[in-house]
PDB file of C-alpha atoms in Angstrom:
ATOM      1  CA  UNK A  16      55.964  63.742 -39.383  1.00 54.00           C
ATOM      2  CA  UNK A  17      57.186  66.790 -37.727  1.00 51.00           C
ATOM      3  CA  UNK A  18      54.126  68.744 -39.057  1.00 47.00           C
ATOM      4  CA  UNK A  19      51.464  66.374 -38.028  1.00 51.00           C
ATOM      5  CA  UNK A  20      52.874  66.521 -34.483  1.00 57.00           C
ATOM      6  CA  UNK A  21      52.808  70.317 -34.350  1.00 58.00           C
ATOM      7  CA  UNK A  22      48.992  70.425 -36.317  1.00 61.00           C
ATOM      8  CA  UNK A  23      47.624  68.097 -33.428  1.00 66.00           C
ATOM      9  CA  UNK A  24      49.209  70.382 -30.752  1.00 64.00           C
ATOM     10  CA  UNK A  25      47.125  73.147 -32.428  1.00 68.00           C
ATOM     11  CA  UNK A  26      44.174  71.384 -32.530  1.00 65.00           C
ATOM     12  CA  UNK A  27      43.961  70.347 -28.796  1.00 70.00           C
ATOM     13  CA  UNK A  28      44.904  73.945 -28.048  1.00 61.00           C
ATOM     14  CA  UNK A  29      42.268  75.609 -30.186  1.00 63.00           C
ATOM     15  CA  UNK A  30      39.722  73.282 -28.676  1.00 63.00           C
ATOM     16  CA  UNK A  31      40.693  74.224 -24.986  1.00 67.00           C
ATOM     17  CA  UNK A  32      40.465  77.508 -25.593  1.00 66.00           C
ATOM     18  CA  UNK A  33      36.430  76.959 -27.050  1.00 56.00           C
ATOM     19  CA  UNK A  34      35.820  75.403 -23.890  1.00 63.00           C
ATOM     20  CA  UNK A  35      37.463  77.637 -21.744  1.00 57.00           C
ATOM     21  CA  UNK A  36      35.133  80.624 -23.441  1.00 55.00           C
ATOM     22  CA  UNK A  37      31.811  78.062 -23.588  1.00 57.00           C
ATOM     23  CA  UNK A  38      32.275  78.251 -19.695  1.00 61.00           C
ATOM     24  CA  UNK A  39      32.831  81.633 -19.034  1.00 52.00           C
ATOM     25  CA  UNK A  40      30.212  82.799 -21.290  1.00 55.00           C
ATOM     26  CA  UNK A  41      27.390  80.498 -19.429  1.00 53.00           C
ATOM     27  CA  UNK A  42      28.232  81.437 -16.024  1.00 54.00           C
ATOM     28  CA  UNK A  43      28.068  85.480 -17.224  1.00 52.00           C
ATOM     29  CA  UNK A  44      24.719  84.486 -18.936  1.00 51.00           C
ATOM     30  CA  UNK A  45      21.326  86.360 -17.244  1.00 52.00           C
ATOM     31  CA  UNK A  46      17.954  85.154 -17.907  1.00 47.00           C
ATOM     32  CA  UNK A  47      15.742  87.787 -18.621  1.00 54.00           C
ATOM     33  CA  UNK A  48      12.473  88.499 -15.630  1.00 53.00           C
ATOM     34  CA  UNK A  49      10.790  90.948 -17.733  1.00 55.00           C
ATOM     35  CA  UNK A  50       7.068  90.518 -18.793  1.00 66.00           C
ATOM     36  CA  UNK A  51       6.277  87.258 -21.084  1.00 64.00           C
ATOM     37  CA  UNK A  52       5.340  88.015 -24.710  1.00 65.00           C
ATOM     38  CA  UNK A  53       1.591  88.183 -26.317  1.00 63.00           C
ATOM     39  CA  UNK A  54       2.442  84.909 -27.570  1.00 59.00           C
ATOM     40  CA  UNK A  55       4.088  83.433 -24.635  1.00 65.00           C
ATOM     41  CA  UNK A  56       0.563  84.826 -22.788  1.00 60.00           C
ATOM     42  CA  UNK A  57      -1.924  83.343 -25.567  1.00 66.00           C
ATOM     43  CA  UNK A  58       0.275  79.712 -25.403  1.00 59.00           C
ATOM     44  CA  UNK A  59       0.207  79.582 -21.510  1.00 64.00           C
ATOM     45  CA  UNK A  60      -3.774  80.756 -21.473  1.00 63.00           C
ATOM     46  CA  UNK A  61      -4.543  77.628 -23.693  1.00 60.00           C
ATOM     47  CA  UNK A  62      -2.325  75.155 -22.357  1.00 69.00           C
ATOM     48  CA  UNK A  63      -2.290  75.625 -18.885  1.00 65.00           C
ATOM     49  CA  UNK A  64      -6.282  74.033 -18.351  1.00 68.00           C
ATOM     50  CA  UNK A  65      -5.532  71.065 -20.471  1.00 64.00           C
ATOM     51  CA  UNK A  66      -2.728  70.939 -18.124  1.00 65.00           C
ATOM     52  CA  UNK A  67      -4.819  71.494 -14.730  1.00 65.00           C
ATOM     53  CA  UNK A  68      -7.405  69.074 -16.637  1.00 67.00           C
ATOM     54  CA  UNK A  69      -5.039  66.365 -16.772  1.00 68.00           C
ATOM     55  CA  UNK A  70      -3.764  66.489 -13.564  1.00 68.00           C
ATOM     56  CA  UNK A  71      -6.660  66.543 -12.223  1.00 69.00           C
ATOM     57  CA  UNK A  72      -8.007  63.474 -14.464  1.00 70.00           C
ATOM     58  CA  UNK A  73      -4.705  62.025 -13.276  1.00 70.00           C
ATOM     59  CA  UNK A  74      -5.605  62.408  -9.464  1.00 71.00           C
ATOM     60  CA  UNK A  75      -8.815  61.281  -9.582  1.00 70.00           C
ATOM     61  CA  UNK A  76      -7.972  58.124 -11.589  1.00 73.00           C
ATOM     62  CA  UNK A  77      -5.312  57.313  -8.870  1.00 71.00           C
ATOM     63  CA  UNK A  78      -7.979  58.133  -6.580  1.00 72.00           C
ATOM     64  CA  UNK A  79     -10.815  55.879  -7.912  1.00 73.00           C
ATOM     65  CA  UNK A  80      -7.772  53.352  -8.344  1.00 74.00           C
ATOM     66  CA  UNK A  81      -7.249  53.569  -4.293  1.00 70.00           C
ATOM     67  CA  UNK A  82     -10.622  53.026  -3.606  1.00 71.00           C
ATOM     68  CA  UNK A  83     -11.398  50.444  -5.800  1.00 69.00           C
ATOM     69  CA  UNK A  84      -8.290  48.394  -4.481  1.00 72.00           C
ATOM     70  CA  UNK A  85      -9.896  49.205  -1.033  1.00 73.00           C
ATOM     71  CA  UNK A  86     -13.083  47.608  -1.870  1.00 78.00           C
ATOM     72  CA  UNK A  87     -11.682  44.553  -3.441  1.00 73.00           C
ATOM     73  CA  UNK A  88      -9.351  43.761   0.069  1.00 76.00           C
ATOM     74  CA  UNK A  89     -12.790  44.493   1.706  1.00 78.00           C
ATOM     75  CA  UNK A  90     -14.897  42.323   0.156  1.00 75.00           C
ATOM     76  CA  UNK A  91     -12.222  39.627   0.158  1.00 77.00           C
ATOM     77  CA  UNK A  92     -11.421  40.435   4.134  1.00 79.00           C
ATOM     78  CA  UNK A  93     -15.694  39.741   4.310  1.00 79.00           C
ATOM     79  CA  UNK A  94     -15.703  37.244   2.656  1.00 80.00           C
ATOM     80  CA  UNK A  95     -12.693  36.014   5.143  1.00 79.00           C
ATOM     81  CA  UNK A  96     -14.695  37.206   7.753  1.00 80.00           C
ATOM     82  CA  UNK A  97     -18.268  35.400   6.478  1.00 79.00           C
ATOM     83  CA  UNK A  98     -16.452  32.301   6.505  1.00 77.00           C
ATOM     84  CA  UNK A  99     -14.865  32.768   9.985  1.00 79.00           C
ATOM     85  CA  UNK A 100     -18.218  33.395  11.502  1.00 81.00           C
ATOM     86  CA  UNK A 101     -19.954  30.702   9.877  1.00 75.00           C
ATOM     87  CA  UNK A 102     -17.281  28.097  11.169  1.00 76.00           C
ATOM     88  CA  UNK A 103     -17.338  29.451  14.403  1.00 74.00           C
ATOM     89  CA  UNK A 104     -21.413  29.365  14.458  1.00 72.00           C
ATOM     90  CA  UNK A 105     -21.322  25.838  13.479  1.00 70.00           C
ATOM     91  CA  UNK A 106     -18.630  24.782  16.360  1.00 70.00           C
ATOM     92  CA  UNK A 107     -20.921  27.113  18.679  1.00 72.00           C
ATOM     93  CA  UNK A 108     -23.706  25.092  17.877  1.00 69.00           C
ATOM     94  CA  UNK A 109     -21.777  21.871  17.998  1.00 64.00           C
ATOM     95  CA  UNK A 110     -20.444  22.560  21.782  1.00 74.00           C
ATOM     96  CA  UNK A 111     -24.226  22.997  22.610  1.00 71.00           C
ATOM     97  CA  UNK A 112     -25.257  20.183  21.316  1.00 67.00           C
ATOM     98  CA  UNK A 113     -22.433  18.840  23.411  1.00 69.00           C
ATOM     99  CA  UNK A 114     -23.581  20.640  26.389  1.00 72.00           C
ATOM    100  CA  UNK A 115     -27.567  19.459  25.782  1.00 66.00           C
ATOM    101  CA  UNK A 116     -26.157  15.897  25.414  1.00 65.00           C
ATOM    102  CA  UNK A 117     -24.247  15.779  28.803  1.00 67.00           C
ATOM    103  CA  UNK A 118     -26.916  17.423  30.884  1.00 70.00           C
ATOM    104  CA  UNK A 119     -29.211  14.370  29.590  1.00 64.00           C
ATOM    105  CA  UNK A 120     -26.980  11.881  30.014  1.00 62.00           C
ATOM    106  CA  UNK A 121     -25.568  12.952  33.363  1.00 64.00           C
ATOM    107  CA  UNK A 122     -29.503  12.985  34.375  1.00 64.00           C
ATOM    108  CA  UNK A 123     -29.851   9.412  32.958  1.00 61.00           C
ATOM    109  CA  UNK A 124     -26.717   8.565  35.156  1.00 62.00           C
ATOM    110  CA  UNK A 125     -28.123   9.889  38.363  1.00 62.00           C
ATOM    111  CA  UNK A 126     -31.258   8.266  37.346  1.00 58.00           C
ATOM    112  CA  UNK A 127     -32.407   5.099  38.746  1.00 52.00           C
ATOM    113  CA  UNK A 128     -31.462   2.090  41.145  1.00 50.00           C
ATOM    114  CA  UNK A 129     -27.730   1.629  41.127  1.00 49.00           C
ATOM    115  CA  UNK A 130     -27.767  -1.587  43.831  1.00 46.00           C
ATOM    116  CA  UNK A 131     -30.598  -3.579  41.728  1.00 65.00           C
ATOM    117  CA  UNK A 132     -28.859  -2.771  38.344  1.00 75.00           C
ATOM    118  CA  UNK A 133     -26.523  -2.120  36.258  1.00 83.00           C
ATOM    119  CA  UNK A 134     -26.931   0.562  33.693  1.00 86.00           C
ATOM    120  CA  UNK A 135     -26.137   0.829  29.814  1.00 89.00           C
ATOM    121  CA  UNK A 136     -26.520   4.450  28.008  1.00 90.00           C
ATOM    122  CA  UNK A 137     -27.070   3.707  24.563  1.00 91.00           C
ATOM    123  CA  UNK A 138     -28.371   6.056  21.685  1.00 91.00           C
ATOM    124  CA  UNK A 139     -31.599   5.571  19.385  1.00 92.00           C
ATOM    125  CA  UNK A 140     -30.312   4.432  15.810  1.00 92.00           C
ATOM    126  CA  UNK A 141     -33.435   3.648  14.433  1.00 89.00           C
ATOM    127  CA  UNK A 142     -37.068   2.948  14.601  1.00 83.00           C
ATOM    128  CA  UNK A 143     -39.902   1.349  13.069  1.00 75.00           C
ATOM    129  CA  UNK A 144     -41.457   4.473  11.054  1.00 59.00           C
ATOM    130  CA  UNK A 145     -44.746   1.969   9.887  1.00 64.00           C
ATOM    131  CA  UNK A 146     -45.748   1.551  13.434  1.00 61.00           C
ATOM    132  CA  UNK A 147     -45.028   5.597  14.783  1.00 58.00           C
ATOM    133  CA  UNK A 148     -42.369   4.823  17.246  1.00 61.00           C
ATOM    134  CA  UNK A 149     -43.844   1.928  18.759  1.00 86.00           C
ATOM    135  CA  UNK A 150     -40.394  -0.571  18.293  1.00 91.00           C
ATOM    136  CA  UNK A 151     -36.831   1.582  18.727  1.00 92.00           C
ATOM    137  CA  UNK A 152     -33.436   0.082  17.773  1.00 93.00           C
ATOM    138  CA  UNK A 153     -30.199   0.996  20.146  1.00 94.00           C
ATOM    139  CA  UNK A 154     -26.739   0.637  19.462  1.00 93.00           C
ATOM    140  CA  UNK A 155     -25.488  -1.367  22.420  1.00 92.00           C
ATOM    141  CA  UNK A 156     -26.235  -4.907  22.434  1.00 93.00           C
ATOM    142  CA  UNK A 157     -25.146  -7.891  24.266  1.00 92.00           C
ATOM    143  CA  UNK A 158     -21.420  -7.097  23.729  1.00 93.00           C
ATOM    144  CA  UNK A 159     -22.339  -3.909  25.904  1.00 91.00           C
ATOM    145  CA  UNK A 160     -23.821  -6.522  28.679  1.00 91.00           C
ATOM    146  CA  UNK A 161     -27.819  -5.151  27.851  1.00 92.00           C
ATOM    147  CA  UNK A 162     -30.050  -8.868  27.845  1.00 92.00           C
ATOM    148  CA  UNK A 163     -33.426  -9.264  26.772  1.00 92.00           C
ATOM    149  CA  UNK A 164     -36.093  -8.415  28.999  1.00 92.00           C
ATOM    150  CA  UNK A 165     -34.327  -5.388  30.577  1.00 92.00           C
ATOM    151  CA  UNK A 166     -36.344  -2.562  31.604  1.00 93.00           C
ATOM    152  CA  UNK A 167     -35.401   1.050  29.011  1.00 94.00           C
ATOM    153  CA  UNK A 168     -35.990   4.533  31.078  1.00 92.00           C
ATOM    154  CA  UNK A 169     -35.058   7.973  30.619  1.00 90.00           C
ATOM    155  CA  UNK A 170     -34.412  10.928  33.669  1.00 86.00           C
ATOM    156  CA  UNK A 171     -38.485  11.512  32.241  1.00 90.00           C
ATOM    157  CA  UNK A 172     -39.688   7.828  32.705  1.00 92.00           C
ATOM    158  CA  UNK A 173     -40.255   4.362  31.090  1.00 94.00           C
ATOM    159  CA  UNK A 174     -39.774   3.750  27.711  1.00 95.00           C
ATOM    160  CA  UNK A 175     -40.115   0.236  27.310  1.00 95.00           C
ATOM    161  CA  UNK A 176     -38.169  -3.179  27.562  1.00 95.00           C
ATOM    162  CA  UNK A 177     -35.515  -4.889  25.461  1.00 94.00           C
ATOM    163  CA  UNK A 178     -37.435  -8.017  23.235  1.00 91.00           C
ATOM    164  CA  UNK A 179     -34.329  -8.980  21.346  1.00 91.00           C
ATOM    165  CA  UNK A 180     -30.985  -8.053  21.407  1.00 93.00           C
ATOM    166  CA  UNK A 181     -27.662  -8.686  19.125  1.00 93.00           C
ATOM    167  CA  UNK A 182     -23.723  -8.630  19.716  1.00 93.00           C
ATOM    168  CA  UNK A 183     -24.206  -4.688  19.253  1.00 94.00           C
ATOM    169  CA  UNK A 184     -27.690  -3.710  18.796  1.00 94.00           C
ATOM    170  CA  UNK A 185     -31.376  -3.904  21.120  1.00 94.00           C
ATOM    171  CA  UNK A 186     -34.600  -3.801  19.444  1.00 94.00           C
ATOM    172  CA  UNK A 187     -36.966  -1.972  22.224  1.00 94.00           C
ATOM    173  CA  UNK A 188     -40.983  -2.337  22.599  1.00 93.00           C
ATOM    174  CA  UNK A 189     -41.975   0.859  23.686  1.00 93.00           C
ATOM    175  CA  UNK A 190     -45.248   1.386  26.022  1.00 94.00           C
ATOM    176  CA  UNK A 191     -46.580   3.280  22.830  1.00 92.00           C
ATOM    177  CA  UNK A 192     -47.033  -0.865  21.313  1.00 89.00           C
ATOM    178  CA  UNK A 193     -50.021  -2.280  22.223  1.00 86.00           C
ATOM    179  CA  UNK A 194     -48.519  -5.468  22.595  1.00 86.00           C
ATOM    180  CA  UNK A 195     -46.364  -4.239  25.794  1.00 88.00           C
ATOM    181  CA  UNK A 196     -48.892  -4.127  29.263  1.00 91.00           C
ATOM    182  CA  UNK A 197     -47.167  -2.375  31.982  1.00 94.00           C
ATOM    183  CA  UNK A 198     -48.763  -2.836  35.253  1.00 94.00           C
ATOM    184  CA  UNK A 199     -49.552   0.693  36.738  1.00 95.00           C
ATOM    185  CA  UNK A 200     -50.774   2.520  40.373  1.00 94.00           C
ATOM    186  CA  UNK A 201     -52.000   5.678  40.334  1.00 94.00           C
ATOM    187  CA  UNK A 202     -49.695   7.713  42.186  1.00 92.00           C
ATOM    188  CA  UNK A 203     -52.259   9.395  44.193  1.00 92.00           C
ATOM    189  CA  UNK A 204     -54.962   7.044  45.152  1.00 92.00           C
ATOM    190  CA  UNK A 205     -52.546   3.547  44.750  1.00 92.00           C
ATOM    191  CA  UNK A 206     -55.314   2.348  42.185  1.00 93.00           C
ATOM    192  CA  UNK A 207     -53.666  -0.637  40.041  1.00 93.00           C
ATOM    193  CA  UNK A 208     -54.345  -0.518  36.544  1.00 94.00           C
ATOM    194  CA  UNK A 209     -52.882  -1.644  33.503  1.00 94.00           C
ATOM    195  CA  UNK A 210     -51.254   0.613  30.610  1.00 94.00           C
ATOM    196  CA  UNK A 211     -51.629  -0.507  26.798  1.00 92.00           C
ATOM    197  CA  UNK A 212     -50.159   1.357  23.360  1.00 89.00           C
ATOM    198  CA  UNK A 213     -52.875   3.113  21.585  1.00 86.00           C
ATOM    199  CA  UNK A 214     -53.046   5.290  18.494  1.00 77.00           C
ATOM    200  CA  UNK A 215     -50.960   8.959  18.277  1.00 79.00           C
ATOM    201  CA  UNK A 216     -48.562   8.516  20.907  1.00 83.00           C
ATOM    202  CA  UNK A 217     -50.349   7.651  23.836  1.00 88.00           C
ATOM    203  CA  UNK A 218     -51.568   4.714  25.866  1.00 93.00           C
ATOM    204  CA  UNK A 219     -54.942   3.765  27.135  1.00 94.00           C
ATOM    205  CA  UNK A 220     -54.948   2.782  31.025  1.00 94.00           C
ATOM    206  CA  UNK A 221     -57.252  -0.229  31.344  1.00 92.00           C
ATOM    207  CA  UNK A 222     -59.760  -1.999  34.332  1.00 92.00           C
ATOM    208  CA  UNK A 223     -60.087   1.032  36.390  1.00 92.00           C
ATOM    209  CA  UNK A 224     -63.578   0.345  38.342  1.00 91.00           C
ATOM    210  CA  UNK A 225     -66.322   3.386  37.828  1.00 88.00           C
ATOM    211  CA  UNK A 226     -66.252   3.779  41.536  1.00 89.00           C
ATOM    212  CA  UNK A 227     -62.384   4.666  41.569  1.00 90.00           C
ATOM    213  CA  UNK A 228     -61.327   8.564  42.452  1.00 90.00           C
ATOM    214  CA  UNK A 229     -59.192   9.526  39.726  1.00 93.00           C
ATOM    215  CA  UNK A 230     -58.948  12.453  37.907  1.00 93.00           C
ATOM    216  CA  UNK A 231     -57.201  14.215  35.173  1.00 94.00           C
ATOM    217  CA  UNK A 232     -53.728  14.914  36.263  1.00 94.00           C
ATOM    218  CA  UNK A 233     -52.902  11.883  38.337  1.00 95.00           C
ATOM    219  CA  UNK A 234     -49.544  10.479  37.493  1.00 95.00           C
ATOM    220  CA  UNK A 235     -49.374   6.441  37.046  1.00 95.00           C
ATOM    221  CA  UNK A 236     -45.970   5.067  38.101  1.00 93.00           C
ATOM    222  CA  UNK A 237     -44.964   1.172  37.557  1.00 93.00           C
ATOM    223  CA  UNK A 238     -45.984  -1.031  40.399  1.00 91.00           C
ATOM    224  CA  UNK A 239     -42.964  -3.130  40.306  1.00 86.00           C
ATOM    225  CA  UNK A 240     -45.100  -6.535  39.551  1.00 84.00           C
ATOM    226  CA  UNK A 241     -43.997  -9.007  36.982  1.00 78.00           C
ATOM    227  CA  UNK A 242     -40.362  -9.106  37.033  1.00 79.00           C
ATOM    228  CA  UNK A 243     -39.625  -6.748  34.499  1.00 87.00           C
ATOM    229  CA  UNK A 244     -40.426  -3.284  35.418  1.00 90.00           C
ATOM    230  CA  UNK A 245     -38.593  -1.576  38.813  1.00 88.00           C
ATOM    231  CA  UNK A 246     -41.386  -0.267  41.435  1.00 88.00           C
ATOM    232  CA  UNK A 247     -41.757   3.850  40.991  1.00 89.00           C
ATOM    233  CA  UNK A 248     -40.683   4.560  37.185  1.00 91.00           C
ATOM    234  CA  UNK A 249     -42.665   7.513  36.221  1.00 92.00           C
ATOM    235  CA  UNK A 250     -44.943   5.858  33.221  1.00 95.00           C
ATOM    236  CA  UNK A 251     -47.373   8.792  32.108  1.00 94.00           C
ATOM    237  CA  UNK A 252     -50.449  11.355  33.457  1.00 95.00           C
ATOM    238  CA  UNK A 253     -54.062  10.914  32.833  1.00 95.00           C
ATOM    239  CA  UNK A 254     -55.625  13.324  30.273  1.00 94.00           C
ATOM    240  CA  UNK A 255     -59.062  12.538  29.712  1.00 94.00           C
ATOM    241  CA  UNK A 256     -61.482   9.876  31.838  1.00 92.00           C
ATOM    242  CA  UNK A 257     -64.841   8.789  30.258  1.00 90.00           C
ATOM    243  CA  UNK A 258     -67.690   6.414  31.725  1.00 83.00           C
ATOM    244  CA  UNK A 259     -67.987   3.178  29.317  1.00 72.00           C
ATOM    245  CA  UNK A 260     -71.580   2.803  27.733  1.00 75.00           C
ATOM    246  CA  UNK A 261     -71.313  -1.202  28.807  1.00 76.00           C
ATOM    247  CA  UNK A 262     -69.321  -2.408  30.938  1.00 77.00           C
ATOM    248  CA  UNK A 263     -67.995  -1.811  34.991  1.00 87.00           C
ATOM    249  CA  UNK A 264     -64.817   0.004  34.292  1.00 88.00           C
ATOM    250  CA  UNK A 265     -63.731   3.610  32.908  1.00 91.00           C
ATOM    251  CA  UNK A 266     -61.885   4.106  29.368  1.00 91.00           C
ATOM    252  CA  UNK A 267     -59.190   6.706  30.620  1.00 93.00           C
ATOM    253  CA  UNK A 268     -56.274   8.199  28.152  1.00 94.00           C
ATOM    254  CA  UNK A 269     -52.887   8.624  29.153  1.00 95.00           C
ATOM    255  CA  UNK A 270     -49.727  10.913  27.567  1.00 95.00           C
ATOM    256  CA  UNK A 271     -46.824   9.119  28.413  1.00 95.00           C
ATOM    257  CA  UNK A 272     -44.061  10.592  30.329  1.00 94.00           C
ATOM    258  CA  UNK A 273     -41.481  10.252  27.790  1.00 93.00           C
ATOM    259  CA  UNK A 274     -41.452  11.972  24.402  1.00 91.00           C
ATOM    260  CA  UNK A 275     -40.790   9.442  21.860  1.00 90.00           C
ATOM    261  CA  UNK A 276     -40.581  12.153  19.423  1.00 87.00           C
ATOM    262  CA  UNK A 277     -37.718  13.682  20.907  1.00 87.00           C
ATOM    263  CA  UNK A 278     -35.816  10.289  21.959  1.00 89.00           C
ATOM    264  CA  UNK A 279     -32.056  10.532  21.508  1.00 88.00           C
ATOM    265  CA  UNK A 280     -30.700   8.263  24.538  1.00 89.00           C
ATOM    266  CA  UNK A 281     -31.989   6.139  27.001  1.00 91.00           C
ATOM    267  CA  UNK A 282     -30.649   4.000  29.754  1.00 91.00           C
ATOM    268  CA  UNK A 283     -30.953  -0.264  29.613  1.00 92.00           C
ATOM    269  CA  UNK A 284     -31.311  -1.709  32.937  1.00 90.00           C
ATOM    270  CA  UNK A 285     -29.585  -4.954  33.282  1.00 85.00           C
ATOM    271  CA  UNK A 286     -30.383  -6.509  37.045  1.00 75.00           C
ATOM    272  CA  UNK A 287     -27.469  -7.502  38.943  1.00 70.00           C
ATOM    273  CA  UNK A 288     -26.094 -11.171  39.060  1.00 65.00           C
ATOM    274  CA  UNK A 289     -27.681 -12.730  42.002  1.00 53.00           C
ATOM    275  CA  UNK A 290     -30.078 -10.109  42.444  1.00 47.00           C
ATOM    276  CA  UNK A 291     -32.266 -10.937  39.222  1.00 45.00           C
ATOM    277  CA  UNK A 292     -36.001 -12.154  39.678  1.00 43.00           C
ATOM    278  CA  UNK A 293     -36.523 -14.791  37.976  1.00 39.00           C
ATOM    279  CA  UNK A 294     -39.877 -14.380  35.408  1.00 39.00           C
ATOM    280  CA  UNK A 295     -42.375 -16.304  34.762  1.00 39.00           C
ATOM    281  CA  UNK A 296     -44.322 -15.874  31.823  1.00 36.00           C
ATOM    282  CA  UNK A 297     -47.889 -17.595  33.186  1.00 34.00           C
ATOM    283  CA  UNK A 298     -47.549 -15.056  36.346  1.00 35.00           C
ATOM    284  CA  UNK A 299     -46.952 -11.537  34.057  1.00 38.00           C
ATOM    285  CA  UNK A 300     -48.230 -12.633  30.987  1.00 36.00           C
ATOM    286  CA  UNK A 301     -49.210  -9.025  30.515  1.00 44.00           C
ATOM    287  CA  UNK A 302     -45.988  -7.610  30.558  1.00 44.00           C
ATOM    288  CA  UNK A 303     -43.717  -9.993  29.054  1.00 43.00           C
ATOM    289  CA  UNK A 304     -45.663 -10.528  25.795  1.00 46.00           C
ATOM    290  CA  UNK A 305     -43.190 -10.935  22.838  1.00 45.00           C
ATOM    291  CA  UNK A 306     -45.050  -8.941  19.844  1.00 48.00           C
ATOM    292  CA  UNK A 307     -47.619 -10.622  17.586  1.00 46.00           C
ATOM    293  CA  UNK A 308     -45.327  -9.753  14.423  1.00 46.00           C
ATOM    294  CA  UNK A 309     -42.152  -9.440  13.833  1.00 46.00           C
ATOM    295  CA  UNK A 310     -41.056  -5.653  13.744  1.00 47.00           C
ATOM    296  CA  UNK A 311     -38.835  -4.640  11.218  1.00 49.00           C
ATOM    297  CA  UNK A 312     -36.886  -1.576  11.679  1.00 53.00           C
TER     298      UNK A 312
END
């Protein structure tokens, strides 16, 4: 036992002493600085551009790398971006629309004979496309206080008159039906005439005597006769007069003040209670005509 005690002792003594010389003989060891060997020379000639190769490959990979991480966030910022811009058109062109529909219907508000009537805005839903415009649906009806009979202007003129009306919709006969005869004057010359629906849009102003001054460009306004109709709507302007072949009076053309083709809102006057004319059918029978068909819309 005493012997393996002492042999151990050696051991870790022995081994102390390596390390003690290991040491010492690395920190007294100098590298040599003298010029490399042909071999060393031929090794590092070779090597070295594979090595300046790769590094460069390397940089230029992280390069494209980069960029092509750059131009993926770019197109996905436009595309960001394209869809940003197109909302923002589409509410710019929504707040127009807004801004077109309040100038019109603050006109239609200042519009027209506020002790006489009432008034009703109410927006074209619908219209009879066999008959070009001629019959117009709203959506107000008599929930909304609009009655049959009741005269339909814009801020640009007449439009026409209510012939039947539900809890929340008006069927209108525009001027543009031939069965709707609005008594007229010529603005100008206070010539009396009656105006009747033709073909394309426009109306035909009828018994104008040959030996009446008007002219192309005279305005017609409603003459307020009837019942139906307030005096002074604006109604259309003549376009074109001709001399009949037969007959004592002049066949005259009119464009109507209004351009059904463009209709989005008009205003229903309903008169006031106790200020309403009462109508009789045998006196106007021009203007109060129901039509000879039943329109369908």
């Amino acid at each position: 036992m005493k012997l393996i005690q002492e042999s151990s002792k050696t051991k870790i003594v022995n081994n102390l002493i390596v390390g003690v010389l290991a040491i010492y003989g690395i920190s007294q060891k100098q590298f040599n600085l003298g010029e490399p060997s042909l071999f060393h020379q031929i090794v590092t000639e070779v090597i070295s551009p594979v090595q300046e190769g790769l590094a460069s490959s390397k940089k230029n990979l992280s390069s494209l790398w980069d960029n092509y991480l750059s131009i993926v966030n770019t197109s996905k910022e436009n595309t960001v971006l394209k869809k940003q811009i197109s909302r923002l058109e589409s509410d710019l062109t929504f707040m127009e629309e807004m801004r077109k529909e309040n100038l019109r219907l603050k006109r239609l508000l200042n519009f027209s004979d506020e002790k006489e009537h009432t008034r009703v805005l109410a927006q074209v839903v619908g219209w009879d496309s066999a008959n070009e415009f001629k019959v117009i649906r709203l959506n107000k009806g008599t929930r909304h206080g609009i009655k049959p009979m009741s005269p339909v202007i814009t801020d640009h003129g007449l439009v026409g008159y209510v012939y039947r009306a539900t809890d929340n919709y008006a069927d209108v006969l525009t001027i543009l039906d031939q069965n709707n005869r609005v008594d007229v004057v010529v603005e100008r010359t206070r010539t009396h005439g009656i105006i009747e629906g033709v073909l394309n849009f426009k109306c035909a102003l009828k018994y104008i005597m040959r030996n009446e001054q008007v002219e192309v460009g005279d305005k017609l306004i409603t003459a307020g006769v009837g019942g139906i109709y307030p005096k002074g709507i604006k109604v259309g302007m003549i376009t074109s007069i001709a001399k009949e072949n037969f007959g004592m009076t002049l066949s005259i053309e009119v464009v109507p003040s209004v351009d059904f083709d463009k209709l989005e809102e008009v205003l229903v006057l309903t008169p006031v209670e106790g200020v309403q004319a009462s109508i009789d059918p045998a006196a106007a029978p021009a203007q109060v005509a129901a039509p000879a068909q039943e329109k369908k819309i």
